[in-house]
Amino acid sequence: MLGWEIHIINNNTKVEYGDWLGGLGATKWIDRLVDAGKAEKIYQVASSYYLIKAKDLIPEIAVIEANAKNGVIKDGWISDFVMDSNALNECALDDVIVIQTYDAS
């Protein structure tokens, strides 16, 4: 399988809100946020880490969650989507969230 494993984690509390698998385009939504100045990309060995404020992440996760039921999002396939949206929505809007992406090939 070619694609990415994606994890959403609170930088302060280390609580993981969710994770999923996605195809080769699964990180394009994050790259668009980096390009817009809403997220910062940090590289480490075989994975990438992104820092983003909850206020910018929550709307993106809502769109992904709504489309995950169909197994496809704007940028390709998605599977095994698990997200505690209620806990994520309880974050302070300026909380820093870590998005970890791992090569799932």
PDB file of C-alpha atoms in Angstrom:
ATOM      1  CA  MET A   1       0.000   0.000   0.000  1.00  0.00           C
ATOM      2  CA  LEU A   2       1.356   3.397  -0.936  1.00  0.00           C
ATOM      3  CA  GLY A   3       0.265   6.187   1.343  1.00  0.00           C
ATOM      4  CA  TRP A   4       0.453   7.864   4.714  1.00  0.00           C
ATOM      5  CA  GLU A   5      -0.464   7.200   8.325  1.00  0.00           C
ATOM      6  CA  ILE A   6      -1.584  10.443   9.974  1.00  0.00           C
ATOM      7  CA  HIS A   7      -1.857  11.181  13.716  1.00  0.00           C
ATOM      8  CA  ILE A   8      -3.349  14.250  15.440  1.00  0.00           C
ATOM      9  CA  ILE A   9      -1.817  14.983  18.874  1.00  0.00           C
ATOM     10  CA  ASN A  10      -2.065  17.887  21.326  1.00  0.00           C
ATOM     11  CA  ASN A  11       1.431  19.328  21.738  1.00  0.00           C
ATOM     12  CA  ASN A  12       0.860  20.329  25.385  1.00  0.00           C
ATOM     13  CA  THR A  13      -1.070  17.381  26.795  1.00  0.00           C
ATOM     14  CA  LYS A  14       0.235  14.678  24.395  1.00  0.00           C
ATOM     15  CA  VAL A  15      -3.370  13.449  23.999  1.00  0.00           C
ATOM     16  CA  GLU A  16      -3.892  11.789  20.625  1.00  0.00           C
ATOM     17  CA  TYR A  17      -7.237  12.785  19.139  1.00  0.00           C
ATOM     18  CA  GLY A  18      -7.175  10.448  16.186  1.00  0.00           C
ATOM     19  CA  ASP A  19      -5.449   8.839  13.251  1.00  0.00           C
ATOM     20  CA  TRP A  20      -6.123   7.408   9.798  1.00  0.00           C
ATOM     21  CA  LEU A  21      -4.545   6.007   6.663  1.00  0.00           C
ATOM     22  CA  GLY A  22      -4.591   7.820   3.353  1.00  0.00           C
ATOM     23  CA  GLY A  23      -3.266   7.513  -0.168  1.00  0.00           C
ATOM     24  CA  LEU A  24      -0.350   9.287  -1.784  1.00  0.00           C
ATOM     25  CA  GLY A  25      -2.203  12.631  -1.751  1.00  0.00           C
ATOM     26  CA  ALA A  26      -3.228  12.344   1.897  1.00  0.00           C
ATOM     27  CA  THR A  27      -0.920  15.121   3.083  1.00  0.00           C
ATOM     28  CA  LYS A  28      -1.885  17.691   0.426  1.00  0.00           C
ATOM     29  CA  TRP A  29      -4.399  19.350   2.770  1.00  0.00           C
ATOM     30  CA  ILE A  30      -1.614  19.923   5.286  1.00  0.00           C
ATOM     31  CA  ASP A  31       0.687  21.324   2.599  1.00  0.00           C
ATOM     32  CA  ARG A  32      -2.038  23.806   1.618  1.00  0.00           C
ATOM     33  CA  LEU A  33      -2.161  24.998   5.251  1.00  0.00           C
ATOM     34  CA  VAL A  34       1.632  25.392   5.270  1.00  0.00           C
ATOM     35  CA  ASP A  35       1.446  27.393   2.035  1.00  0.00           C
ATOM     36  CA  ALA A  36      -1.234  29.611   3.610  1.00  0.00           C
ATOM     37  CA  GLY A  37       0.954  30.242   6.670  1.00  0.00           C
ATOM     38  CA  LYS A  38      -1.420  28.388   9.003  1.00  0.00           C
ATOM     39  CA  ALA A  39       0.912  25.463   9.750  1.00  0.00           C
ATOM     40  CA  GLU A  40       4.638  24.886  10.092  1.00  0.00           C
ATOM     41  CA  LYS A  41       6.315  21.800   8.630  1.00  0.00           C
ATOM     42  CA  ILE A  42       9.128  20.113  10.580  1.00  0.00           C
ATOM     43  CA  TYR A  43      11.015  17.149   9.105  1.00  0.00           C
ATOM     44  CA  GLN A  44      12.458  14.206  11.011  1.00  0.00           C
ATOM     45  CA  VAL A  45      13.996  11.068   9.477  1.00  0.00           C
ATOM     46  CA  ALA A  46      11.190   8.974   7.849  1.00  0.00           C
ATOM     47  CA  SER A  47       8.276  11.103   8.993  1.00  0.00           C
ATOM     48  CA  SER A  48       7.085  14.689   8.916  1.00  0.00           C
ATOM     49  CA  TYR A  49       5.758  16.735  11.786  1.00  0.00           C
ATOM     50  CA  TYR A  50       3.534  19.774  11.402  1.00  0.00           C
ATOM     51  CA  LEU A  51       2.533  22.334  14.038  1.00  0.00           C
ATOM     52  CA  ILE A  52      -0.851  24.010  13.707  1.00  0.00           C
ATOM     53  CA  LYS A  53      -3.222  25.893  15.972  1.00  0.00           C
ATOM     54  CA  ALA A  54      -6.468  24.158  16.853  1.00  0.00           C
ATOM     55  CA  LYS A  55      -8.502  27.009  15.317  1.00  0.00           C
ATOM     56  CA  ASP A  56      -6.984  26.235  11.899  1.00  0.00           C
ATOM     57  CA  LEU A  57      -7.087  22.453  12.245  1.00  0.00           C
ATOM     58  CA  ILE A  58     -10.644  21.900  13.514  1.00  0.00           C
ATOM     59  CA  PRO A  59     -12.416  23.018  10.289  1.00  0.00           C
ATOM     60  CA  GLU A  60     -10.094  20.817   8.193  1.00  0.00           C
ATOM     61  CA  ILE A  61     -10.744  17.766  10.361  1.00  0.00           C
ATOM     62  CA  ALA A  62     -14.503  18.374  10.103  1.00  0.00           C
ATOM     63  CA  VAL A  63     -14.293  18.209   6.290  1.00  0.00           C
ATOM     64  CA  ILE A  64     -12.098  15.101   6.348  1.00  0.00           C
ATOM     65  CA  GLU A  65     -14.381  13.391   8.867  1.00  0.00           C
ATOM     66  CA  ALA A  66     -17.490  14.155   6.796  1.00  0.00           C
ATOM     67  CA  ASN A  67     -15.925  12.579   3.712  1.00  0.00           C
ATOM     68  CA  ALA A  68     -14.105   9.692   5.411  1.00  0.00           C
ATOM     69  CA  LYS A  69     -17.340   7.679   5.578  1.00  0.00           C
ATOM     70  CA  ASN A  70     -17.216   7.413   1.781  1.00  0.00           C
ATOM     71  CA  GLY A  71     -13.589   6.248   1.799  1.00  0.00           C
ATOM     72  CA  VAL A  72     -12.441   9.241  -0.225  1.00  0.00           C
ATOM     73  CA  ILE A  73     -11.464  12.839   0.421  1.00  0.00           C
ATOM     74  CA  LYS A  74     -10.538  15.616  -2.003  1.00  0.00           C
ATOM     75  CA  ASP A  75      -6.968  14.342  -2.277  1.00  0.00           C
ATOM     76  CA  GLY A  76      -7.591  10.586  -2.564  1.00  0.00           C
ATOM     77  CA  TRP A  77      -8.588   7.535  -0.597  1.00  0.00           C
ATOM     78  CA  ILE A  78      -8.837   7.326   3.192  1.00  0.00           C
ATOM     79  CA  SER A  79      -9.411   4.411   5.558  1.00  0.00           C
ATOM     80  CA  ASP A  80      -9.455   3.497   9.227  1.00  0.00           C
ATOM     81  CA  PHE A  81     -10.462   7.046  10.202  1.00  0.00           C
ATOM     82  CA  VAL A  82     -10.744   7.384  13.977  1.00  0.00           C
ATOM     83  CA  MET A  83     -11.188  10.812  15.568  1.00  0.00           C
ATOM     84  CA  ASP A  84     -12.381  12.060  18.938  1.00  0.00           C
ATOM     85  CA  SER A  85     -13.836  15.249  17.469  1.00  0.00           C
ATOM     86  CA  ASN A  86     -15.506  16.213  20.735  1.00  0.00           C
ATOM     87  CA  ALA A  87     -12.167  16.269  22.554  1.00  0.00           C
ATOM     88  CA  LEU A  88     -10.488  18.130  19.684  1.00  0.00           C
ATOM     89  CA  ASN A  89     -13.270  20.716  19.660  1.00  0.00           C
ATOM     90  CA  GLU A  90     -12.740  21.298  23.408  1.00  0.00           C
ATOM     91  CA  CYS A  91      -9.175  22.549  22.801  1.00  0.00           C
ATOM     92  CA  ALA A  92      -8.428  26.203  23.287  1.00  0.00           C
ATOM     93  CA  LEU A  93      -8.335  27.750  19.823  1.00  0.00           C
ATOM     94  CA  ASP A  94      -4.682  28.709  20.249  1.00  0.00           C
ATOM     95  CA  ASP A  95      -3.585  25.228  21.426  1.00  0.00           C
ATOM     96  CA  VAL A  96      -0.777  23.890  19.270  1.00  0.00           C
ATOM     97  CA  ILE A  97      -1.568  20.554  17.657  1.00  0.00           C
ATOM     98  CA  VAL A  98       1.020  18.217  16.158  1.00  0.00           C
ATOM     99  CA  ILE A  99       0.207  16.385  12.955  1.00  0.00           C
ATOM    100  CA  GLN A 100       2.533  13.415  12.485  1.00  0.00           C
ATOM    101  CA  THR A 101       2.720  11.737   9.100  1.00  0.00           C
ATOM    102  CA  TYR A 102       4.457   8.427   8.518  1.00  0.00           C
ATOM    103  CA  ASP A 103       5.170   6.714   5.227  1.00  0.00           C
ATOM    104  CA  ALA A 104       2.814   3.702   5.258  1.00  0.00           C
ATOM    105  CA  SER A 105       4.385   2.025   2.221  1.00  0.00           C
TER     106      SER A 105
END
